[in-house]
Each structure stands twice: as C-alpha cells, then as structure tokens.
PDB file of C-alpha atoms in Angstrom:
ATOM      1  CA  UNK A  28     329.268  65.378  68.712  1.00 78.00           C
ATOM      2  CA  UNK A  29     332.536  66.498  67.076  1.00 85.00           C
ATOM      3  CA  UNK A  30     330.651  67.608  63.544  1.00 90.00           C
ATOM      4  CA  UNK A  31     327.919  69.308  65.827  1.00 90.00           C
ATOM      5  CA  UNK A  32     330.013  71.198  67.699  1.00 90.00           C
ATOM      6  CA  UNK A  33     332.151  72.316  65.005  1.00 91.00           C
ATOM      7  CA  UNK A  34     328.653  73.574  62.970  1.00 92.00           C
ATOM      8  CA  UNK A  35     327.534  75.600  66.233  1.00 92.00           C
ATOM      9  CA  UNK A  36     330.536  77.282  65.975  1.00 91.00           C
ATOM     10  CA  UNK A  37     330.400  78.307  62.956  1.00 91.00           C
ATOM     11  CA  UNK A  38     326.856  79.277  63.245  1.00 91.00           C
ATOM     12  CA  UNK A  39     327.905  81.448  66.230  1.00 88.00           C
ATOM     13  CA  UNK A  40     330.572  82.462  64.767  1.00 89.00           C
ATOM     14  CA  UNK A  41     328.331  83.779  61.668  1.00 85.00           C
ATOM     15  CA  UNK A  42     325.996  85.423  64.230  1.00 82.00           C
ATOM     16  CA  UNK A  43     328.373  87.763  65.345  1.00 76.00           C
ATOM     17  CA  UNK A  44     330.145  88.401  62.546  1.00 77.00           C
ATOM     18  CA  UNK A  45     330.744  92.266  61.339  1.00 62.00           C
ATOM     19  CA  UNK A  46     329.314  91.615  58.093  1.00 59.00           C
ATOM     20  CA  UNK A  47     325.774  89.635  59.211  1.00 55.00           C
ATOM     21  CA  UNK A  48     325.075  92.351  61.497  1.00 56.00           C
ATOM     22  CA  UNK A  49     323.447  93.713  58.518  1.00 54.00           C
ATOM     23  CA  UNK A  50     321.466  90.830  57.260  1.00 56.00           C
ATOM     24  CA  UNK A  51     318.332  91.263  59.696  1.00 49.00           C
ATOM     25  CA  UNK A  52     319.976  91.953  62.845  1.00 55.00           C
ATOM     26  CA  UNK A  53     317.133  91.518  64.900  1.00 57.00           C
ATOM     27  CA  UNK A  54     315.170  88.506  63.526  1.00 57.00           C
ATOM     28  CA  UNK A  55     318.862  86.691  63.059  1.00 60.00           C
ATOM     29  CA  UNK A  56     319.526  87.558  66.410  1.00 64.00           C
ATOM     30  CA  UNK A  57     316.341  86.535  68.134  1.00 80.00           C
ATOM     31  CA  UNK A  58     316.452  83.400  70.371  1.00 84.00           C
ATOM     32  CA  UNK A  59     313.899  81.599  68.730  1.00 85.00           C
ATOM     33  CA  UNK A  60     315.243  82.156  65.519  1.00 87.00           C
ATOM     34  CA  UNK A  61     318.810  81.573  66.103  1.00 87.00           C
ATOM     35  CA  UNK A  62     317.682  78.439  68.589  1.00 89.00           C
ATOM     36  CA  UNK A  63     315.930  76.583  65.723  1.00 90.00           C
ATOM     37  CA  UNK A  64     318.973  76.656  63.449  1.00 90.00           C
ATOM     38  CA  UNK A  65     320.739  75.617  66.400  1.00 91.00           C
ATOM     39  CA  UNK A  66     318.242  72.602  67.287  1.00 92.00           C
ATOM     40  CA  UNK A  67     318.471  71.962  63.003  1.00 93.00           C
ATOM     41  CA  UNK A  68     322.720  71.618  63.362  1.00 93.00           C
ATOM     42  CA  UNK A  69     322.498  69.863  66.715  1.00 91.00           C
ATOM     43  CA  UNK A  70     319.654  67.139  64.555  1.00 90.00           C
ATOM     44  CA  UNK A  71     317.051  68.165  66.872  1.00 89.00           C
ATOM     45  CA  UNK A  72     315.117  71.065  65.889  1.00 89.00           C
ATOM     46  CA  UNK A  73     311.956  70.414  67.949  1.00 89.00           C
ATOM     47  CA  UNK A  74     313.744  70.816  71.060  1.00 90.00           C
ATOM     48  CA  UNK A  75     315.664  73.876  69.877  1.00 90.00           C
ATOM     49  CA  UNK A  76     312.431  76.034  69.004  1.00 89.00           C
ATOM     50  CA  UNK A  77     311.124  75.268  72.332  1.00 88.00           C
ATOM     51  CA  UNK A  78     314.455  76.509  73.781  1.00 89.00           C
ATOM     52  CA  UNK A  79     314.404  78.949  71.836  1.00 88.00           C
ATOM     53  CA  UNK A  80     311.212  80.108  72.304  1.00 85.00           C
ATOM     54  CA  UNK A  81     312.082  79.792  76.390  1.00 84.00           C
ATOM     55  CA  UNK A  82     314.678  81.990  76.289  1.00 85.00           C
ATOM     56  CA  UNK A  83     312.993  84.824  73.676  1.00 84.00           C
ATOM     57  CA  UNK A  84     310.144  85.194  76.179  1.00 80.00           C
ATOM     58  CA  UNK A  85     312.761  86.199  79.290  1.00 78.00           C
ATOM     59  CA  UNK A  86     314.194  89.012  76.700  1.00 77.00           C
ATOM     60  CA  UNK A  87     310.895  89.968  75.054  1.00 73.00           C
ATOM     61  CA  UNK A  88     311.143  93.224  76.864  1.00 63.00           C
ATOM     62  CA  UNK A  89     315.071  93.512  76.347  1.00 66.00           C
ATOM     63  CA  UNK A  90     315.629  97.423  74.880  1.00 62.00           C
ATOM     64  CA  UNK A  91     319.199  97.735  72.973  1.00 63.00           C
ATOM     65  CA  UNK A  92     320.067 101.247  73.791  1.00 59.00           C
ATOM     66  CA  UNK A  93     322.922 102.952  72.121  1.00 60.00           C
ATOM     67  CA  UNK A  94     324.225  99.398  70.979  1.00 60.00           C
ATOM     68  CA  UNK A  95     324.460  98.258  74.612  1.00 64.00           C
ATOM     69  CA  UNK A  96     322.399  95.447  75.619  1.00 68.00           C
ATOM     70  CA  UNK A  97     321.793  93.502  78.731  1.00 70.00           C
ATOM     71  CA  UNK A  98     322.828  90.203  77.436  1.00 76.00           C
ATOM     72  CA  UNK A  99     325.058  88.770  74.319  1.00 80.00           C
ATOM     73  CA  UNK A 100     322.508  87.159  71.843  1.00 80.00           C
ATOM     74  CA  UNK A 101     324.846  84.408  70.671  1.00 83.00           C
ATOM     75  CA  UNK A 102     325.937  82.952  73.888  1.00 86.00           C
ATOM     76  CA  UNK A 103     321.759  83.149  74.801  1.00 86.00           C
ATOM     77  CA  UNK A 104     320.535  82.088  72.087  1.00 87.00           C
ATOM     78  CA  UNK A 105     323.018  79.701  70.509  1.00 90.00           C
ATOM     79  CA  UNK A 106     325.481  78.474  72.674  1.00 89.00           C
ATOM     80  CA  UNK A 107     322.968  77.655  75.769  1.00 89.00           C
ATOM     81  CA  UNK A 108     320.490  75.913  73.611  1.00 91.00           C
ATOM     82  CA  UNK A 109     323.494  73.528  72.014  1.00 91.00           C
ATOM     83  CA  UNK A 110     324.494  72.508  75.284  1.00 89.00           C
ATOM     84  CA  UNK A 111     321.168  72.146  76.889  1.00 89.00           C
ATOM     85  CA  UNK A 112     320.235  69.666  73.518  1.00 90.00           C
ATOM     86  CA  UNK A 113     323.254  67.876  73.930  1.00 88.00           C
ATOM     87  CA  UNK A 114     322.689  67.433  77.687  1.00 84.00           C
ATOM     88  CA  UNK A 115     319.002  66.456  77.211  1.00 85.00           C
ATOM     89  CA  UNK A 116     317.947  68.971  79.434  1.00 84.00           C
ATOM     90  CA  UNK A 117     315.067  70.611  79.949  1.00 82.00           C
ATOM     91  CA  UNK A 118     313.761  73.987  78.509  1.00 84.00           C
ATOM     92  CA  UNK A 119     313.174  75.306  81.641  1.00 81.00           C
ATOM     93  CA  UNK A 120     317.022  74.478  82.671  1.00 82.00           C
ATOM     94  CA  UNK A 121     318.125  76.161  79.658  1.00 83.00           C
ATOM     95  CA  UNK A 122     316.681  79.476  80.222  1.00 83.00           C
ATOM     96  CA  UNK A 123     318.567  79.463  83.302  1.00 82.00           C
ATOM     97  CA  UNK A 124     321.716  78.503  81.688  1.00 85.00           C
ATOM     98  CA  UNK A 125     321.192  81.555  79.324  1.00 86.00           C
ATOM     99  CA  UNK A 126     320.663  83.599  81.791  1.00 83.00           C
ATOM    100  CA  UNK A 127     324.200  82.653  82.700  1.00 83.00           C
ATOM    101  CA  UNK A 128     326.166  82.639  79.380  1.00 86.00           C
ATOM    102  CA  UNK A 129     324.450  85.609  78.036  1.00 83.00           C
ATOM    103  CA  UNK A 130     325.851  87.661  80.461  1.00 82.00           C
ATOM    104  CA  UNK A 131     328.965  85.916  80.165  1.00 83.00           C
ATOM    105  CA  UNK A 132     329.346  86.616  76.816  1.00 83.00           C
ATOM    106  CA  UNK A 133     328.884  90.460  77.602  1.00 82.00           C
ATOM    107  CA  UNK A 134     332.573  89.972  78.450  1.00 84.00           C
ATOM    108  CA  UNK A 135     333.109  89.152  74.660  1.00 86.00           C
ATOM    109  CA  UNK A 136     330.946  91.393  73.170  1.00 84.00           C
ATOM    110  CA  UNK A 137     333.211  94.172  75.652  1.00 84.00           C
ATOM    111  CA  UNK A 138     336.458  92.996  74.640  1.00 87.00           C
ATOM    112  CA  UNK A 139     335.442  92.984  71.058  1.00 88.00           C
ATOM    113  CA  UNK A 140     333.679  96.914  70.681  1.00 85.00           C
ATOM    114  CA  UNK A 141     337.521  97.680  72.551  1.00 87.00           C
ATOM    115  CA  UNK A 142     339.601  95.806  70.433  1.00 90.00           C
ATOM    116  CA  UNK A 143     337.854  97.300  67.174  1.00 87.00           C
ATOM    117  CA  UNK A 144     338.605 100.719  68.674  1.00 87.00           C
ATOM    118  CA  UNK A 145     342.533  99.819  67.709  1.00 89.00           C
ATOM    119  CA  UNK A 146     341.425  98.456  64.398  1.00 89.00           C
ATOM    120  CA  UNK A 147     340.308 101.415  63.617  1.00 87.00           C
ATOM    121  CA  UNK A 148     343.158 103.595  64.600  1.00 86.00           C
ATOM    122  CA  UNK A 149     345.298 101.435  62.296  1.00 86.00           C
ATOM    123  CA  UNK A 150     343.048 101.578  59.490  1.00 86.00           C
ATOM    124  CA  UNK A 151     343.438 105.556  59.990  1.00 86.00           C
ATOM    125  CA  UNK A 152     347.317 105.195  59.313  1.00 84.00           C
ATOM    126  CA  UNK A 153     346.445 103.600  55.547  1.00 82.00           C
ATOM    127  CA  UNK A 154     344.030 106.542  54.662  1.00 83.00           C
ATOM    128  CA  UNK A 155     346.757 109.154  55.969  1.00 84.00           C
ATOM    129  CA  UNK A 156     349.089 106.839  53.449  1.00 82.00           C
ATOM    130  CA  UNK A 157     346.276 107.022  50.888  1.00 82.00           C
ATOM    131  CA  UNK A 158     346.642 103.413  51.234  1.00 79.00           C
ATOM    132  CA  UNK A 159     342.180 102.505  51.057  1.00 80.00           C
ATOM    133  CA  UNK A 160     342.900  99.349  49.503  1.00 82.00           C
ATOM    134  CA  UNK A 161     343.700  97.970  52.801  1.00 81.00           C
ATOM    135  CA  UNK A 162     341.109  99.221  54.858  1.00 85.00           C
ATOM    136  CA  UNK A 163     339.511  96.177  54.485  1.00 86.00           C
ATOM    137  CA  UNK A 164     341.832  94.315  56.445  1.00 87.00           C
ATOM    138  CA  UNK A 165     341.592  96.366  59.873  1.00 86.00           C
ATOM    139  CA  UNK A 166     337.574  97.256  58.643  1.00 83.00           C
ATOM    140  CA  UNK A 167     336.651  93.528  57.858  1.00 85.00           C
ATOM    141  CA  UNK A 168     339.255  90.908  58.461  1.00 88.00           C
ATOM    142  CA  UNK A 169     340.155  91.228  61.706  1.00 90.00           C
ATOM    143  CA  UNK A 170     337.243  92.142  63.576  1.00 88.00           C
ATOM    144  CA  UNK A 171     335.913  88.871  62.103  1.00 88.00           C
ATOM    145  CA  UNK A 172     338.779  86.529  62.808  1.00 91.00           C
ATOM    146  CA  UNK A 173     338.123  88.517  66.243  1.00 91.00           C
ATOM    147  CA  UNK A 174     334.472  87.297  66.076  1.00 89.00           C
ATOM    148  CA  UNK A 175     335.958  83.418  65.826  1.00 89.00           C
ATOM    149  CA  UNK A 176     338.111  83.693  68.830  1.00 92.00           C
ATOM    150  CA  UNK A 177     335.367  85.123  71.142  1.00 90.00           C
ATOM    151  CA  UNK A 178     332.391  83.402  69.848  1.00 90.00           C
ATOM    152  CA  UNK A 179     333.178  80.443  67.745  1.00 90.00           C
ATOM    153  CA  UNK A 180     335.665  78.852  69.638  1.00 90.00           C
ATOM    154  CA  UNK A 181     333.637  79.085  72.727  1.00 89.00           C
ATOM    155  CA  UNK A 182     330.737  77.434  71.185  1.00 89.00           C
ATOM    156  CA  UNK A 183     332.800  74.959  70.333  1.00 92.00           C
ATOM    157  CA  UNK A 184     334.286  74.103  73.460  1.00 89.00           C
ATOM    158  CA  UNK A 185     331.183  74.588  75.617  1.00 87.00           C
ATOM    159  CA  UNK A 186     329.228  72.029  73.314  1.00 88.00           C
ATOM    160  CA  UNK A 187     331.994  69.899  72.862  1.00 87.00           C
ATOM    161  CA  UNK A 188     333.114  69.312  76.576  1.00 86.00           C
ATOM    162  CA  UNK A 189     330.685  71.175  78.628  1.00 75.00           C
ATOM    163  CA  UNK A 190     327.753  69.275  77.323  1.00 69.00           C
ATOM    164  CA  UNK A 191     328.709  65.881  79.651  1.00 70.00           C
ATOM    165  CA  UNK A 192     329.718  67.955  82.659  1.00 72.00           C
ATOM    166  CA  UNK A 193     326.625  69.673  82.968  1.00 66.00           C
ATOM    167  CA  UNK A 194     324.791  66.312  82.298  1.00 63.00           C
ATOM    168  CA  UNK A 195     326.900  64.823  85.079  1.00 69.00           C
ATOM    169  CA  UNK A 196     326.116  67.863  87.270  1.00 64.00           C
ATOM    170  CA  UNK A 197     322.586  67.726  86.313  1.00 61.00           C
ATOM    171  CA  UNK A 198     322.321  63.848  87.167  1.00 67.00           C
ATOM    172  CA  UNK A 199     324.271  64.040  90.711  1.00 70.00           C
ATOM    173  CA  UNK A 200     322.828  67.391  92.050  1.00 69.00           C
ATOM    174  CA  UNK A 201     319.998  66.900  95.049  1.00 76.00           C
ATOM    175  CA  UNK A 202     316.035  66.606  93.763  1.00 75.00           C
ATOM    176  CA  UNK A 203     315.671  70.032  95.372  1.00 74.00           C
ATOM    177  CA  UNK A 204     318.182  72.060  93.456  1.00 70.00           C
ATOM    178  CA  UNK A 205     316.809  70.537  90.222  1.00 67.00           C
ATOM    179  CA  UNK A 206     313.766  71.540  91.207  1.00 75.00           C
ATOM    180  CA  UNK A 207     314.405  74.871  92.304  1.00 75.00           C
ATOM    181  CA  UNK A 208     316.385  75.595  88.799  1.00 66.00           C
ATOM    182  CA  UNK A 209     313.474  74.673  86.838  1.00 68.00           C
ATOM    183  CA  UNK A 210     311.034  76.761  88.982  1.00 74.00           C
ATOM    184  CA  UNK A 211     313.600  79.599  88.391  1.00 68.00           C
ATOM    185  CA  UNK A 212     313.438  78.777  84.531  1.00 63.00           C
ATOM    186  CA  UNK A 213     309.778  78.858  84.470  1.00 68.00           C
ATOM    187  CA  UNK A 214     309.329  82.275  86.257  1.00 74.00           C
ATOM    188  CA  UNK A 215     311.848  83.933  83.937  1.00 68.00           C
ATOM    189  CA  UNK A 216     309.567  83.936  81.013  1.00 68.00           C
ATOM    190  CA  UNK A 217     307.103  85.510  82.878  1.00 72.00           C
ATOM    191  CA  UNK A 218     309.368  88.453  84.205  1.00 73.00           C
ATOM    192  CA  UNK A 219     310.091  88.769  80.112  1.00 70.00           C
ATOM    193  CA  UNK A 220     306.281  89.162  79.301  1.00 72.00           C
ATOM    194  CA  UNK A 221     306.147  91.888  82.397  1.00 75.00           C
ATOM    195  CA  UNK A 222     308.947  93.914  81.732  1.00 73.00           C
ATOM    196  CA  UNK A 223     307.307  94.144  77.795  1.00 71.00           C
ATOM    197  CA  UNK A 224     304.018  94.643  78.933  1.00 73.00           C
ATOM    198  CA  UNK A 225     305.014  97.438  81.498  1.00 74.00           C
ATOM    199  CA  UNK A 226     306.110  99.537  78.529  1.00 72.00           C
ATOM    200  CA  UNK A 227     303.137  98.810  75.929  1.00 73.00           C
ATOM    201  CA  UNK A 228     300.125  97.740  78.208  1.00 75.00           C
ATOM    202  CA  UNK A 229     296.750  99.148  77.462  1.00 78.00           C
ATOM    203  CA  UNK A 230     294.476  98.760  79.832  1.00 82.00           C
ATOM    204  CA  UNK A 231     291.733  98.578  77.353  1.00 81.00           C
ATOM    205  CA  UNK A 232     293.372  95.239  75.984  1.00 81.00           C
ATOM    206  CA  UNK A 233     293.082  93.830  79.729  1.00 83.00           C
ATOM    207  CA  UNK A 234     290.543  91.357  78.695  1.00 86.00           C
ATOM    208  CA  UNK A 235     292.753  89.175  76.132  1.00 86.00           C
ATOM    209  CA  UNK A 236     295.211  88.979  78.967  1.00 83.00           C
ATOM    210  CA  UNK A 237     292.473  87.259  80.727  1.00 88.00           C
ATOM    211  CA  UNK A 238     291.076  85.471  77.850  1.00 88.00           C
ATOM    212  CA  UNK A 239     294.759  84.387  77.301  1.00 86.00           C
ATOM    213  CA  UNK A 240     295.360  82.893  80.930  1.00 86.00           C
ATOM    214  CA  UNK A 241     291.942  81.209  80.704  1.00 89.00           C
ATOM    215  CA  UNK A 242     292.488  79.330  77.919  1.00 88.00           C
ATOM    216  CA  UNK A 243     295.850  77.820  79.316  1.00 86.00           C
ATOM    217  CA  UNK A 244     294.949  77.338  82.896  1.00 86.00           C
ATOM    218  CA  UNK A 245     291.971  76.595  82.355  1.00 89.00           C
ATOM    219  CA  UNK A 246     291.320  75.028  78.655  1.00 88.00           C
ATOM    220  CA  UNK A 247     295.126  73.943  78.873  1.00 88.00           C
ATOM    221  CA  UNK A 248     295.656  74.781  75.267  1.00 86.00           C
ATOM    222  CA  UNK A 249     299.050  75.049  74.134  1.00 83.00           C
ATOM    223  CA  UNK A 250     300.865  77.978  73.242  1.00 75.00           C
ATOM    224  CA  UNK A 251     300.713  77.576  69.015  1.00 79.00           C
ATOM    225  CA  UNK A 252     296.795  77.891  69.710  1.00 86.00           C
ATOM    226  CA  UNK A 253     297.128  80.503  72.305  1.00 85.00           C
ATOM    227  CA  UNK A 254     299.335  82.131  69.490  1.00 83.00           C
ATOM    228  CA  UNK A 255     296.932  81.396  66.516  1.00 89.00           C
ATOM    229  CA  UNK A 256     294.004  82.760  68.687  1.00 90.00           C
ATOM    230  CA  UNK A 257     295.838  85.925  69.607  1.00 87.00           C
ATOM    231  CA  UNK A 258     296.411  86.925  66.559  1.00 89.00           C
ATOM    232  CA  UNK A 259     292.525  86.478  65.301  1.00 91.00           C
ATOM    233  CA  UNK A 260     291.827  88.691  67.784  1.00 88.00           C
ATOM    234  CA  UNK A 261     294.288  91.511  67.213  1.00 87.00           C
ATOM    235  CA  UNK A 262     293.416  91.283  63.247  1.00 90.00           C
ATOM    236  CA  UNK A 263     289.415  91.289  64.418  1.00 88.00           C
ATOM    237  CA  UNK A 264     290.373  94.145  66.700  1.00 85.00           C
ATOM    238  CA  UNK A 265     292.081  95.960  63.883  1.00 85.00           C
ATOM    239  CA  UNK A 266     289.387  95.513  61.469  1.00 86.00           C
ATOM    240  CA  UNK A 267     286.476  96.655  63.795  1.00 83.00           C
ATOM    241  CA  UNK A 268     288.758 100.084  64.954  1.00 79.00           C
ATOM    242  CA  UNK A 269     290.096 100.291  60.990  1.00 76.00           C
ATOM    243  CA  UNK A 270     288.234 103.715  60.719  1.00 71.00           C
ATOM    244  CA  UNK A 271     289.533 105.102  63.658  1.00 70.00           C
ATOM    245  CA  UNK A 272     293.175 104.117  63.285  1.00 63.00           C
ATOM    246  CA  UNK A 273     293.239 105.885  59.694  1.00 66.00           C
ATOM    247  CA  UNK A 274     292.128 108.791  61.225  1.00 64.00           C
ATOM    248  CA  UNK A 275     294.865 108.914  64.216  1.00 54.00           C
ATOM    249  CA  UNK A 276     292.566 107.708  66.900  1.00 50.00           C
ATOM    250  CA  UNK A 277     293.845 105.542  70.024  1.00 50.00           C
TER     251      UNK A 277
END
C-alpha cells in the first residue's frame, strides 16, 4: 500500500500542478479520466473507470465560472477513488465520498489561489530590481511545492491510513446506513445528468431519452452499449439534418 499511496500522490500532486493546468485541463481533470490512472497506480483499473465514471456523471453539469468551481477535481476524482479501491468499496459509496472530499478540497484549492496572491507580490519586487531571472521561483517553484503540501500529501495520507478506517467504518456501521449511502450514491448521478440536461435539453431529442431508459430498464443493457448506441444515433441524426445544420438551421 506504501508504493500506491506514494504514486497517488504524486499523480495528485501532478493534477494540480501550475504547469499541467495547461496540458488539457479539462480532459486531465475529468473524473473518469483522472479515476482510471488512479485505478492503473492503485493495480486495479477496472474498478477505477467505474468510479470514475460514478463520480463524472454527478458533475456532468458542473459550470467553472470565473475559475471558481463547486468542487476540487483532484480530491473528487483522485483521492476518493484511491481510497474507495483500497477499501473495496463500492462505486456507489465512492460517489458519496467525493461528494465529501471534493468539497473538502475547496479549502485547498482557497488557500492556494490566496497564497499565490503573495507569490506574486514578491515576484513584483525582482522585476522592480530588474531581477526576471528569478521570477520563476515565486511564478513556478513555489506555487508547485504549494501544490505538494495541499494535494499530494493529502493523497497520501488519506490512502495510506484512511483506507482501513473507512473499511472498518464501512464493516461495523448498521445494514441501514450502508444502505442508505449507496441509495444516496446512486441518485447523485442522476441529479448530474439533470442539472446538464436542464441547460441543453431539446425537447425534440425527448425520444432517445426514452429510447435510452428502455433499453436499460427494460433490455438491461449496460451502459458501454447504451453509450455505443447513443452515439449511432446522434451521428444518424447528424447525417439526416447535415443540410440543414450547414445552412444555420436548429
């Protein structure tokens, strides 16, 4: 557990580093991209796409709006999966455990933005000294050394000691409270699909939404075919409305 923990670290670390943030911020960043390479590290990758997955679906219809956002994509999407793998737990309980640590780790992502305000400030005192060959150390350096002690070190300690306390929790806690947690976890997805579909629903595409639901509750396919079969139909319904598109039609 020691080497995993150590590589989740890192990994989080590298996810919130200054200088990834522009190496395709938001694929990087997505749960179920960042929860695979966590599953890969952790020796389970399986489990961490379908945690991943999990937890992308709650924040499908996340908006980052002037570079706030409602929850801190490494703590989500990295940290919660580790610890749910490690404490062979179920998908459904680590939604709800990301629902926790991602808003946790809005504290770091606070104390971070406020601490790089000062870095700033004393990068200002080296261009008034036309000092620029330091700027690097107050524009770089720091911020990511910064970046280790809020999100690397955390990772590490949450996989590395809180994986058998929430296992022991998990194991001891009454039938009902399981239960309840893993109801909780399965809505959340749901309210993730809702809050995206609220802002880019059609009604005219109303009838995949019903084709969608009958093929799982009904045909109980699984959600690669689901997938597979949604996208055949939006590439046959952009080939059949082709002309009209070109010409800046709905």
């Amino acid at each position: 557990m020691l080497i995993q923990s150590i590589l989740v670290a890192f990994w989080a670390w590298f996810n919130g580093m200054v200088v990834s943030e522009y190496l395709v911020w938001i694929v990087r960043g997505a749960p179920l991209v960042s929860g695979t390479i966590t599953g890969i590290l952790m020796g389970d990758w399986r489990s961490g796409a379908m945690i991943g997955a999990t937890i992308q679906l709650l924040y499908m219809g996340q908006v980052t709006v002037g570079g706030i956002s409602s929850y801190d994509k490494s703590y989500a999407g990295i940290i919660a999966t580790a610890v749910t793998i490690a404490s062979h737990q179920t998908p459904e309980i680590g939604i709800t455990l990301a629902v926790a640590l991602g808003t946790l780790g809005l504290i770091a992502s606070n104390i971070f933005m406020t601490v790089c305000v000062a870095f700033v400030h004393m990068a200002d005192k080296y261009v008034e000294e036309g000092k620029t060959n330091r700027i690097w150390i107050y524009n770089w350096l720091l911020p990511n050394l910064l970046c280790g002690l809020l999100w690397g070190i955390p990772a590490f300690l949450a996989v590395y000691f809180g994986s058998s306390y929430l296992e022991a929790f998990m194991n001891h806690i009454p039938a009902f409270v399981s239960k309840a947690l893993t109801t909780v976890g399965m809505i959340l997805p749901a309210l993730g699909i809702a809050m995206m579909l609220k802002t880019v629903f059609n009604p005219r595409f109303s009838p995949f939404i019903v084709v969608g639901f009958l093929c799982v509750a009904y045909l109980h396919m699984d959600i690669i075919a689901c997938a597979l079969l949604g996208g055949a139909c939006a590439v046959l319904y952009w080939t059949l409305n082709l002309d009209k598109l070109t010409e800046g039609g709905n």
